């Protein structure tokens, strides 16, 4: 019974995706005559038109650059801070940890105005660095929370053995601790990438020129700046924006699940 229910729920979730894919290769006239039908004829040219209109290659490059740079910054700083907090139980580390956790409770919209003013003062508006720093600041509290929870399930004896062998703190972290954090790192990297790829608020504020727009912002402005948009353009634009995420999840789904389950350790 549970298996049948699971299949039904899966089909319900996938039905809009299927409709989007089918509709993306239909003409506007075909959609108007029979919105729930199948392509007749198949209009593969829809993707070519939208690809050129979105400057898709440039938008994908911009998004990938911002996402990968933000992930690298979050992973390096989050793992190092999480290791220090998890292994050095002091009054100041507990206070620092609580401060980072408090950052998770602050709504993003509360921070956008001061961050915008800060980036304006630093002359970083409309640059990749502005978006990277903003995304890193938004995701760092979650990364520290996740890394601290994960590190508490790793025996400290491994680090003690490295210290006996003559490894300093930096060498111990990089060669002993960080490799053990791979499941957590993979999970954080995926979730941060997904959040950045789907976001339109930060690019809308900090990346306004066409040369640095992300793919989500390109689709948003492609749809929003026109008085009317044909369905034959709307559906391919949505598919092109979502396709890299779907591929990413399919490739790394085991790491996501493994990272979540492996992170369930000592509290």
CSV table of C-alpha atoms in Angstrom, one decimal:
chain,number,residue,atom,x,y,z
A,1,UNK,CA,0.0,0.0,0.0
A,2,UNK,CA,2.8,2.4,0.9
A,3,UNK,CA,4.5,1.6,-2.4
A,4,UNK,CA,1.4,2.5,-4.4
A,5,UNK,CA,1.0,5.7,-2.4
A,6,UNK,CA,4.6,6.6,-3.1
A,7,UNK,CA,4.2,6.0,-6.9
A,8,UNK,CA,1.0,8.2,-6.9
A,9,UNK,CA,2.8,11.0,-5.0
A,10,UNK,CA,5.8,10.8,-7.4
A,11,UNK,CA,3.5,11.0,-10.5
A,12,UNK,CA,1.8,14.0,-9.0
A,13,UNK,CA,5.1,15.8,-8.5
A,14,UNK,CA,6.4,14.9,-11.9
A,15,UNK,CA,3.2,15.8,-13.8
A,16,UNK,CA,4.0,19.5,-14.0
A,17,UNK,CA,7.5,18.8,-15.1
A,18,UNK,CA,6.2,16.5,-17.9
A,19,UNK,CA,3.7,19.2,-19.0
A,20,UNK,CA,6.5,21.8,-19.0
A,21,UNK,CA,8.7,19.6,-21.2
A,22,UNK,CA,5.9,18.7,-23.6
A,23,UNK,CA,4.7,22.3,-23.9
A,24,UNK,CA,8.2,23.6,-24.5
A,25,UNK,CA,8.2,22.0,-28.0
A,26,UNK,CA,4.7,23.2,-29.0
A,27,UNK,CA,3.8,26.3,-31.0
A,28,UNK,CA,1.8,29.1,-29.5
A,29,UNK,CA,-1.1,28.3,-31.8
A,30,UNK,CA,-1.0,24.6,-30.9
A,31,UNK,CA,-1.1,25.4,-27.2
A,32,UNK,CA,-4.0,27.8,-27.7
A,33,UNK,CA,-6.1,25.2,-29.5
A,34,UNK,CA,-5.4,22.3,-27.1
A,35,UNK,CA,-3.5,23.3,-24.0
A,36,UNK,CA,-3.3,19.7,-22.7
A,37,UNK,CA,-2.4,18.0,-25.9
A,38,UNK,CA,0.8,16.8,-27.4
A,39,UNK,CA,3.1,18.6,-29.9
A,40,UNK,CA,1.7,18.7,-33.5
A,41,UNK,CA,4.2,19.5,-35.0
A,42,UNK,CA,7.2,19.4,-32.7
A,43,UNK,CA,8.7,22.9,-32.5
A,44,UNK,CA,12.4,22.3,-31.6
A,45,UNK,CA,13.1,25.8,-32.9
A,46,UNK,CA,11.6,27.2,-29.7
A,47,UNK,CA,14.8,26.4,-27.8
A,48,UNK,CA,17.0,28.0,-30.4
A,49,UNK,CA,15.0,31.3,-30.3
A,50,UNK,CA,15.0,31.4,-26.4
A,51,UNK,CA,18.7,30.4,-26.3
A,52,UNK,CA,19.7,33.4,-28.3
A,53,UNK,CA,17.3,35.8,-26.6
A,54,UNK,CA,18.6,34.9,-23.1
A,55,UNK,CA,22.3,34.9,-24.1
A,56,UNK,CA,22.1,31.5,-22.4
A,57,UNK,CA,25.8,30.6,-22.6
A,58,UNK,CA,26.9,33.8,-20.9
A,59,UNK,CA,24.1,33.5,-18.2
A,60,UNK,CA,25.2,29.9,-17.4
A,61,UNK,CA,28.8,31.0,-17.1
A,62,UNK,CA,27.9,33.8,-14.8
A,63,UNK,CA,25.8,31.6,-12.6
A,64,UNK,CA,28.4,28.8,-12.4
A,65,UNK,CA,31.1,31.3,-11.6
A,66,UNK,CA,29.2,32.9,-8.8
A,67,UNK,CA,27.9,29.6,-7.4
A,68,UNK,CA,31.2,27.8,-7.5
A,69,UNK,CA,33.1,30.7,-6.0
A,70,UNK,CA,30.5,31.1,-3.2
A,71,UNK,CA,30.6,27.4,-2.5
A,72,UNK,CA,34.4,27.4,-2.2
A,73,UNK,CA,34.4,30.4,0.1
A,74,UNK,CA,31.6,28.9,2.3
A,75,UNK,CA,33.2,25.4,2.4
A,76,UNK,CA,36.7,26.7,3.4
A,77,UNK,CA,35.6,29.2,6.0
A,78,UNK,CA,32.7,27.1,7.3
A,79,UNK,CA,34.7,23.9,7.8
A,80,UNK,CA,37.6,25.8,9.5
A,81,UNK,CA,35.3,27.7,11.8
A,82,UNK,CA,33.2,24.6,12.5
A,83,UNK,CA,36.4,22.6,13.4
A,84,UNK,CA,37.5,25.3,15.8
A,85,UNK,CA,34.1,25.5,17.4
A,86,UNK,CA,33.6,21.7,17.7
A,87,UNK,CA,37.1,20.9,19.1
A,88,UNK,CA,37.7,23.9,21.3
A,89,UNK,CA,35.0,24.1,23.9
A,90,UNK,CA,35.4,27.5,25.4
A,91,UNK,CA,33.1,30.3,26.5
A,92,UNK,CA,34.0,32.4,23.4
A,93,UNK,CA,33.5,29.5,21.0
A,94,UNK,CA,30.0,28.8,22.4
A,95,UNK,CA,29.1,32.5,22.1
A,96,UNK,CA,30.5,32.6,18.6
A,97,UNK,CA,28.5,29.4,17.6
A,98,UNK,CA,25.3,30.9,19.0
A,99,UNK,CA,26.0,34.1,17.1
A,100,UNK,CA,26.3,32.2,13.8
A,101,UNK,CA,23.1,30.2,14.6
A,102,UNK,CA,21.3,33.5,15.3
A,103,UNK,CA,22.2,34.5,11.7
A,104,UNK,CA,19.9,31.7,10.5
A,105,UNK,CA,16.9,33.5,12.1
A,106,UNK,CA,17.5,36.9,10.3
A,107,UNK,CA,15.3,37.3,7.2
A,108,UNK,CA,17.2,37.9,4.0
A,109,UNK,CA,15.2,41.0,3.1
A,110,UNK,CA,16.3,42.6,6.4
A,111,UNK,CA,20.0,42.4,5.2
A,112,UNK,CA,19.6,43.4,1.6
A,113,UNK,CA,19.5,47.2,2.1
A,114,UNK,CA,22.6,47.4,4.4
A,115,UNK,CA,24.5,45.0,2.1
A,116,UNK,CA,23.5,47.1,-0.9
A,117,UNK,CA,24.8,50.2,0.8
A,118,UNK,CA,28.0,48.4,1.8
A,119,UNK,CA,28.7,47.2,-1.7
A,120,UNK,CA,27.9,50.6,-3.1
A,121,UNK,CA,30.4,52.2,-0.7
A,122,UNK,CA,33.0,49.6,-1.7
A,123,UNK,CA,32.3,50.2,-5.4
A,124,UNK,CA,31.5,46.5,-5.9
A,125,UNK,CA,28.0,46.8,-7.3
A,126,UNK,CA,27.4,45.0,-10.6
A,127,UNK,CA,30.5,42.8,-10.0
A,128,UNK,CA,30.8,39.1,-9.4
A,129,UNK,CA,32.6,39.7,-6.1
A,130,UNK,CA,29.5,41.5,-4.7
A,131,UNK,CA,27.2,38.5,-5.3
A,132,UNK,CA,29.9,36.0,-4.1
A,133,UNK,CA,30.4,37.8,-0.8
A,134,UNK,CA,26.6,38.3,-0.2
A,135,UNK,CA,25.9,34.6,-0.9
A,136,UNK,CA,28.7,33.5,1.3
A,137,UNK,CA,27.5,35.6,4.2
A,138,UNK,CA,24.0,34.2,3.8
A,139,UNK,CA,25.1,30.6,3.7
A,140,UNK,CA,27.9,30.6,6.2
A,141,UNK,CA,25.7,30.1,9.3
A,142,UNK,CA,24.1,27.0,7.8
A,143,UNK,CA,27.5,25.6,6.8
A,144,UNK,CA,28.9,26.1,10.3
A,145,UNK,CA,25.9,24.5,11.9
A,146,UNK,CA,26.2,21.5,9.6
A,147,UNK,CA,30.0,21.1,10.0
A,148,UNK,CA,29.8,21.4,13.8
A,149,UNK,CA,27.1,18.7,14.0
A,150,UNK,CA,29.1,16.5,11.6
A,151,UNK,CA,32.5,17.0,13.4
A,152,UNK,CA,31.0,15.9,16.7
A,153,UNK,CA,30.5,12.4,15.2
A,154,UNK,CA,34.2,12.1,14.2
A,155,UNK,CA,36.6,10.7,16.9
A,156,UNK,CA,39.1,13.3,18.1
A,157,UNK,CA,41.7,10.5,18.5
A,158,UNK,CA,42.5,10.8,14.8
A,159,UNK,CA,43.6,14.4,15.2
A,160,UNK,CA,45.5,13.5,18.4
A,161,UNK,CA,47.4,10.8,16.5
A,162,UNK,CA,48.3,13.4,13.8
A,163,UNK,CA,49.6,15.8,16.4
A,164,UNK,CA,51.7,13.0,17.9
A,165,UNK,CA,53.2,12.4,14.4
A,166,UNK,CA,54.2,16.1,14.3
A,167,UNK,CA,51.4,17.7,12.3
A,168,UNK,CA,50.5,21.2,13.2
A,169,UNK,CA,47.0,22.5,13.4
A,170,UNK,CA,46.8,23.6,9.7
A,171,UNK,CA,48.3,20.4,8.4
A,172,UNK,CA,46.0,18.3,10.7
A,173,UNK,CA,43.0,20.2,9.4
A,174,UNK,CA,43.9,20.0,5.7
A,175,UNK,CA,45.2,16.4,5.6
A,176,UNK,CA,43.2,14.7,8.3
A,177,UNK,CA,40.0,16.6,9.2
A,178,UNK,CA,39.0,18.0,5.8
A,179,UNK,CA,39.0,14.7,3.9
A,180,UNK,CA,36.7,13.3,6.5
A,181,UNK,CA,34.2,16.1,5.9
A,182,UNK,CA,33.6,15.1,2.3
A,183,UNK,CA,29.9,13.9,2.8
A,184,UNK,CA,29.1,17.1,4.7
A,185,UNK,CA,31.0,19.2,2.1
A,186,UNK,CA,29.1,17.6,-0.8
A,187,UNK,CA,25.8,18.2,0.9
A,188,UNK,CA,26.6,21.8,1.7
A,189,UNK,CA,27.9,22.4,-1.8
A,190,UNK,CA,24.8,21.1,-3.4
A,191,UNK,CA,22.3,23.0,-1.2
A,192,UNK,CA,24.3,26.2,-1.6
A,193,UNK,CA,24.4,25.8,-5.3
A,194,UNK,CA,20.7,25.1,-5.5
A,195,UNK,CA,19.9,28.1,-3.4
A,196,UNK,CA,22.1,30.4,-5.6
A,197,UNK,CA,20.8,29.0,-8.9
A,198,UNK,CA,17.2,29.5,-7.9
A,199,UNK,CA,17.7,33.0,-6.4
A,200,UNK,CA,16.6,36.1,-8.2
A,201,UNK,CA,16.7,38.7,-5.3
A,202,UNK,CA,20.5,39.0,-5.0
A,203,UNK,CA,21.2,39.2,-8.7
A,204,UNK,CA,18.4,41.7,-9.2
A,205,UNK,CA,20.0,44.0,-6.6
A,206,UNK,CA,23.7,43.4,-7.2
A,207,UNK,CA,24.0,42.2,-10.8
A,208,UNK,CA,22.1,44.5,-13.1
A,209,UNK,CA,24.1,44.7,-16.4
A,210,UNK,CA,23.6,42.1,-19.1
A,211,UNK,CA,27.2,40.9,-18.9
A,212,UNK,CA,27.0,39.6,-15.3
A,213,UNK,CA,23.3,38.4,-15.1
A,214,UNK,CA,22.7,35.0,-13.8
A,215,UNK,CA,20.4,32.5,-15.7
A,216,UNK,CA,17.5,33.0,-13.3
A,217,UNK,CA,17.7,36.8,-13.6
A,218,UNK,CA,17.9,36.5,-17.4
A,219,UNK,CA,14.7,34.4,-17.5
A,220,UNK,CA,13.0,36.8,-15.0
A,221,UNK,CA,13.8,39.9,-17.1
A,222,UNK,CA,13.1,38.0,-20.3
A,223,UNK,CA,9.6,37.4,-19.1
A,224,UNK,CA,9.0,40.5,-17.1
A,225,UNK,CA,10.3,43.2,-19.5
A,226,UNK,CA,8.0,42.2,-22.4
A,227,UNK,CA,4.4,43.4,-22.6
A,228,UNK,CA,3.4,40.0,-23.8
A,229,UNK,CA,5.2,36.7,-24.1
A,230,UNK,CA,4.3,33.7,-26.1
A,231,UNK,CA,3.9,30.4,-24.4
A,232,UNK,CA,6.3,28.9,-26.9
A,233,UNK,CA,9.0,31.2,-25.4
A,234,UNK,CA,8.0,30.9,-21.8
A,235,UNK,CA,8.2,27.1,-21.4
A,236,UNK,CA,11.6,26.7,-23.1
A,237,UNK,CA,13.0,29.5,-21.0
A,238,UNK,CA,11.9,27.7,-17.8
A,239,UNK,CA,13.3,24.4,-19.0
A,240,UNK,CA,16.7,25.9,-19.9
A,241,UNK,CA,16.9,27.6,-16.5
A,242,UNK,CA,16.0,24.4,-14.6
A,243,UNK,CA,17.9,21.9,-16.7
A,244,UNK,CA,21.4,22.3,-15.1
A,245,UNK,CA,19.9,21.9,-11.6
A,246,UNK,CA,18.1,18.7,-12.6
A,247,UNK,CA,21.3,17.3,-14.0
A,248,UNK,CA,23.2,18.4,-10.9
A,249,UNK,CA,20.8,16.6,-8.6
A,250,UNK,CA,20.8,13.4,-10.6
A,251,UNK,CA,24.6,13.3,-10.6
A,252,UNK,CA,25.0,14.1,-6.9
A,253,UNK,CA,21.9,12.6,-5.3
A,254,UNK,CA,23.8,9.9,-3.5
A,255,UNK,CA,26.2,12.5,-2.0
A,256,UNK,CA,23.2,14.6,-0.8
A,257,UNK,CA,21.5,11.7,0.9
A,258,UNK,CA,24.8,10.3,2.3
A,259,UNK,CA,25.8,13.7,3.7
A,260,UNK,CA,22.4,14.2,5.4
A,261,UNK,CA,22.4,10.7,7.0
A,262,UNK,CA,26.1,10.9,7.9
A,263,UNK,CA,25.6,14.2,9.6
A,264,UNK,CA,23.3,12.6,12.1
A,265,UNK,CA,25.7,12.1,14.9
A,266,UNK,CA,26.4,13.5,18.3
A,267,UNK,CA,24.4,16.5,19.2
